[in-house]
Amino acid sequence: MIRKNQVLYRTNKKPIVWDAFFNANGNKKPIVIFCHGYKGFKDWGCWDLVAQRFKNSNLFFIKFNFSHNGGTVEDPIDFPDLDAFAENNYSKELDDLDGLIEFIRSKSFEYKQEVDLNNITLIGHSRGGGISILKTSESNSITKLITWASVSSFGKRTSTTGDLEQWRKDGVKYVLNGRTKQQMPHNYQFYEDFKANESRLHIESAIKRITKPVLIIHAQDDPSVKFDEALALHSWNPKNTLITIDNSNHVFGASHPWKKNDLPKPLDLVVIKTIAFITSGN
């Protein structure tokens, strides 16, 4: 069963649009929640093909749009709502992920007969990897963590560095989206929220606290998030497993839009290693 563009409405908060891919057989399946990265969305590239692979392995796969990622309920692809994008921050993304997890664990979750609430894995790509690390460190309900090309620090990213005085004066700064050619706005509140929650948003401290199984997957030649960041994550949590992907990039050979019926070879390997980690007994 594939359920696309379902909506989690929340009081006084923007809704979350989410998808579920699973075999509707009444058997309780491990839950896998996928968190997209910066300038990402749940329908990017071949994420649907990825979801199908998890479904075929009898996992309950959920992917979603962060509430302020720039998409809308009516148009969840790309960035029709730049006003929302401008008001995004790390705290909102953590709150979104927490709200989605609580919804899945609630009695009102429509598919509760299909899920094993004692077996929840988070997968985060790029910035979503950092968010997943933080949430795993805070939540007792997460049983495994997997990062794909994850960042190791929020403090040195574009959204928290640069000409801070000019940013404060202008109230907004822009980052070009090379694919859509949109100027993506970041309101100064992003930096203010980061500074106000800097200790909570410290990825190194968070991953050091995690005692659950952790898998780190990163391309050796990632041009966007350097492999050194994977090495840093690996060094901070010696119980984790690090898998290096050769001859690949930040999205493991994928692109948007993706017109083929098969995954690129690097991403195919990532999916194989990820599913093996989730279904193993470790």
Short mmCIF file of C-alpha atoms in Angstrom, two decimals, residues 52-252:
data_model
loop_
_atom_site.label_atom_id
_atom_site.label_comp_id
_atom_site.label_asym_id
_atom_site.label_seq_id
_atom_site.Cartn_x
_atom_site.Cartn_y
_atom_site.Cartn_z
CA GLN A 52 9.29 1.21 -2.39
CA ARG A 53 12.42 -0.80 -1.58
CA PHE A 54 11.76 -0.50 2.14
CA LYS A 55 8.15 -1.51 1.58
CA ASN A 56 9.32 -4.59 -0.34
CA SER A 57 11.43 -5.54 2.69
CA ASN A 58 8.28 -5.50 4.84
CA LEU A 59 9.16 -2.27 6.62
CA PHE A 60 6.73 0.56 7.33
CA PHE A 61 8.42 3.52 5.63
CA ILE A 62 7.36 7.10 6.29
CA LYS A 63 8.76 10.20 4.64
CA PHE A 64 7.51 13.72 5.21
CA ASN A 65 8.05 17.39 4.56
CA PHE A 66 9.19 19.52 7.44
CA SER A 67 6.43 22.03 8.04
CA HIS A 68 8.48 25.06 7.01
CA ASN A 69 10.49 23.49 4.17
CA GLY A 70 8.76 25.73 1.61
CA GLY A 71 6.17 23.27 0.36
CA THR A 72 2.44 23.41 1.01
CA VAL A 73 -0.38 20.91 1.53
CA GLU A 74 -1.64 21.68 -1.97
CA ASP A 75 1.81 21.68 -3.59
CA PRO A 76 4.33 19.64 -1.55
CA ILE A 77 6.99 19.60 -4.28
CA ASP A 78 9.61 22.35 -4.49
CA PHE A 79 9.16 25.69 -2.74
CA PRO A 80 5.96 27.61 -3.46
CA ASP A 81 5.92 29.09 0.08
CA LEU A 82 9.16 30.98 0.59
CA ASP A 83 7.61 32.93 3.46
CA ALA A 84 7.40 29.68 5.42
CA PHE A 85 10.92 28.71 4.35
CA ALA A 86 12.19 32.02 5.73
CA GLU A 87 10.68 31.20 9.13
CA ASN A 88 12.16 27.72 9.38
CA ASN A 89 14.78 26.81 11.99
CA TYR A 90 16.30 23.75 13.64
CA SER A 91 13.96 23.92 16.63
CA LYS A 92 10.91 23.82 14.36
CA GLU A 93 12.30 20.76 12.56
CA LEU A 94 12.89 18.97 15.86
CA ASP A 95 9.35 19.84 16.91
CA ASP A 96 7.99 18.55 13.59
CA LEU A 97 9.80 15.24 13.97
CA ASP A 98 8.65 14.90 17.56
CA GLY A 99 5.06 15.63 16.56
CA LEU A 100 5.16 13.04 13.79
CA ILE A 101 6.58 10.38 16.12
CA GLU A 102 3.94 11.11 18.75
CA PHE A 103 1.23 10.92 16.09
CA ILE A 104 2.48 7.51 14.95
CA ARG A 105 2.49 6.31 18.55
CA SER A 106 -1.00 7.65 19.27
CA LYS A 107 -4.22 5.66 19.37
CA SER A 108 -5.58 7.72 16.49
CA PHE A 109 -2.91 6.50 14.06
CA GLU A 110 -4.83 4.80 11.27
CA TYR A 111 -2.26 2.08 10.64
CA LYS A 112 -1.50 1.05 14.22
CA GLN A 113 -2.17 -2.64 13.40
CA GLU A 114 0.67 -2.50 10.86
CA VAL A 115 3.45 -1.01 13.00
CA ASP A 116 5.76 -2.17 15.78
CA LEU A 117 6.05 0.81 18.10
CA ASN A 118 8.99 -0.83 19.84
CA ASN A 119 11.03 -0.74 16.63
CA ILE A 120 11.49 2.76 15.22
CA THR A 121 14.45 3.75 13.06
CA LEU A 122 15.28 7.30 12.03
CA ILE A 123 17.07 7.97 8.74
CA GLY A 124 18.30 11.48 8.09
CA HIS A 125 19.91 12.83 4.93
CA SER A 126 22.31 15.80 5.18
CA ARG A 127 20.78 18.39 7.54
CA GLY A 128 18.08 15.82 8.29
CA GLY A 129 20.88 13.62 9.60
CA GLY A 130 21.77 16.23 12.18
CA ILE A 131 18.12 16.58 13.19
CA SER A 132 17.84 12.79 13.48
CA ILE A 133 20.92 12.61 15.69
CA LEU A 134 19.52 15.25 18.03
CA LYS A 135 16.10 13.60 18.21
CA THR A 136 17.56 10.13 18.84
CA SER A 137 19.59 11.53 21.72
CA GLU A 138 16.43 13.01 23.24
CA SER A 139 13.91 10.24 22.61
CA ASN A 140 13.52 6.85 24.28
CA SER A 141 11.21 5.70 21.49
CA ILE A 142 13.93 5.57 18.79
CA THR A 143 15.65 2.19 18.56
CA LYS A 144 18.13 2.74 15.70
CA LEU A 145 19.67 5.73 13.91
CA ILE A 146 21.00 5.88 10.35
CA THR A 147 22.57 8.95 8.76
CA TRP A 148 23.06 9.49 5.04
CA ALA A 149 25.65 12.19 4.23
CA SER A 150 24.93 13.85 7.55
CA VAL A 151 26.30 17.14 8.80
CA SER A 152 28.33 17.02 12.00
CA SER A 153 27.75 20.59 13.14
CA PHE A 154 25.03 23.18 12.72
CA GLY A 155 27.24 25.98 14.03
CA LYS A 156 29.40 26.23 10.91
CA ARG A 157 26.63 26.07 8.33
CA THR A 158 25.45 28.91 6.08
CA SER A 159 22.36 29.42 8.21
CA THR A 160 24.44 30.32 11.30
CA THR A 161 27.51 32.07 9.84
CA GLY A 162 28.44 34.91 7.51
CA ASP A 163 28.01 38.65 7.94
CA LEU A 164 25.85 38.51 11.06
CA GLU A 165 25.62 42.28 11.51
CA GLN A 166 24.39 42.78 7.95
CA TRP A 167 21.94 39.89 8.40
CA ARG A 168 20.65 41.49 11.60
CA LYS A 169 20.24 44.87 9.91
CA ASP A 170 18.50 43.48 6.85
CA GLY A 171 16.42 40.96 8.79
CA VAL A 172 16.88 38.42 5.99
CA LYS A 173 19.60 36.90 3.83
CA TYR A 174 19.28 34.80 0.69
CA VAL A 175 20.81 31.59 -0.62
CA LEU A 176 20.48 30.71 -4.30
CA ASN A 177 18.81 27.41 -5.15
CA GLY A 178 20.91 26.32 -8.11
CA ARG A 179 18.20 24.03 -9.49
CA THR A 180 15.08 26.20 -9.18
CA LYS A 181 16.98 29.53 -9.40
CA GLN A 182 14.97 30.82 -6.44
CA GLN A 183 16.57 33.10 -3.90
CA MET A 184 15.80 31.18 -0.70
CA PRO A 185 15.25 33.56 2.25
CA HIS A 186 16.50 33.01 5.78
CA ASN A 187 15.07 35.43 8.30
CA TYR A 188 17.37 36.51 11.12
CA GLN A 189 15.20 34.54 13.55
CA PHE A 190 17.08 31.44 12.33
CA TYR A 191 20.29 32.68 13.92
CA GLU A 192 18.52 33.92 17.04
CA ASP A 193 16.87 30.52 17.54
CA PHE A 194 20.18 28.75 17.00
CA LYS A 195 21.95 30.87 19.61
CA ALA A 196 19.08 30.49 22.09
CA ASN A 197 19.21 26.69 21.73
CA GLU A 198 22.90 26.19 20.96
CA SER A 199 23.53 23.54 23.60
CA ARG A 200 20.52 21.48 22.49
CA LEU A 201 21.59 21.79 18.86
CA HIS A 202 25.17 20.60 19.49
CA ILE A 203 25.47 17.45 17.37
CA GLU A 204 28.75 16.25 18.91
CA SER A 205 27.27 16.22 22.41
CA ALA A 206 24.10 14.56 21.14
CA ILE A 207 25.75 11.65 19.33
CA LYS A 208 28.02 11.01 22.32
CA ARG A 209 24.88 10.43 24.42
CA ILE A 210 23.35 7.89 22.05
CA THR A 211 23.55 4.27 23.18
CA LYS A 212 21.32 2.85 20.43
CA PRO A 213 22.82 1.25 17.28
CA VAL A 214 24.04 3.91 14.83
CA LEU A 215 24.94 3.52 11.14
CA ILE A 216 26.77 6.33 9.35
CA ILE A 217 26.83 6.24 5.53
CA HIS A 218 28.77 8.85 3.59
CA ALA A 219 30.30 9.25 0.15
CA GLN A 220 34.08 9.56 0.17
CA ASP A 221 33.91 12.37 -2.41
CA ASP A 222 30.82 14.20 -1.15
CA PRO A 223 31.27 17.79 -2.39
CA SER A 224 28.54 19.29 -0.19
CA VAL A 225 29.17 17.70 3.21
CA LYS A 226 32.77 16.60 3.35
CA PHE A 227 33.69 13.06 4.39
CA ASP A 228 35.57 14.56 7.33
CA GLU A 229 32.17 15.19 8.92
CA ALA A 230 31.39 11.48 8.79
CA LEU A 231 34.77 10.75 10.35
CA ALA A 232 33.95 13.23 13.12
CA LEU A 233 30.59 11.59 13.84
CA HIS A 234 32.28 8.19 13.82
CA SER A 235 34.96 9.31 16.28
CA TRP A 236 32.42 10.76 18.71
CA ASN A 237 30.46 7.52 19.06
CA PRO A 238 32.76 4.47 18.91
CA LYS A 239 29.82 2.03 18.97
CA ASN A 240 28.63 3.11 15.53
CA THR A 241 29.31 1.60 12.12
CA LEU A 242 30.71 3.76 9.28
CA ILE A 243 30.17 2.74 5.65
CA THR A 244 32.03 4.61 2.92
CA ILE A 245 30.46 4.91 -0.53
CA ASP A 246 32.92 5.28 -3.41
CA ASN A 247 32.42 7.06 -6.75
CA SER A 248 29.43 9.02 -5.51
CA ASN A 249 28.22 12.44 -4.41
CA HIS A 250 26.03 14.06 -1.75
CA VAL A 251 22.86 12.34 -3.03
CA PHE A 252 24.51 9.04 -3.96
#
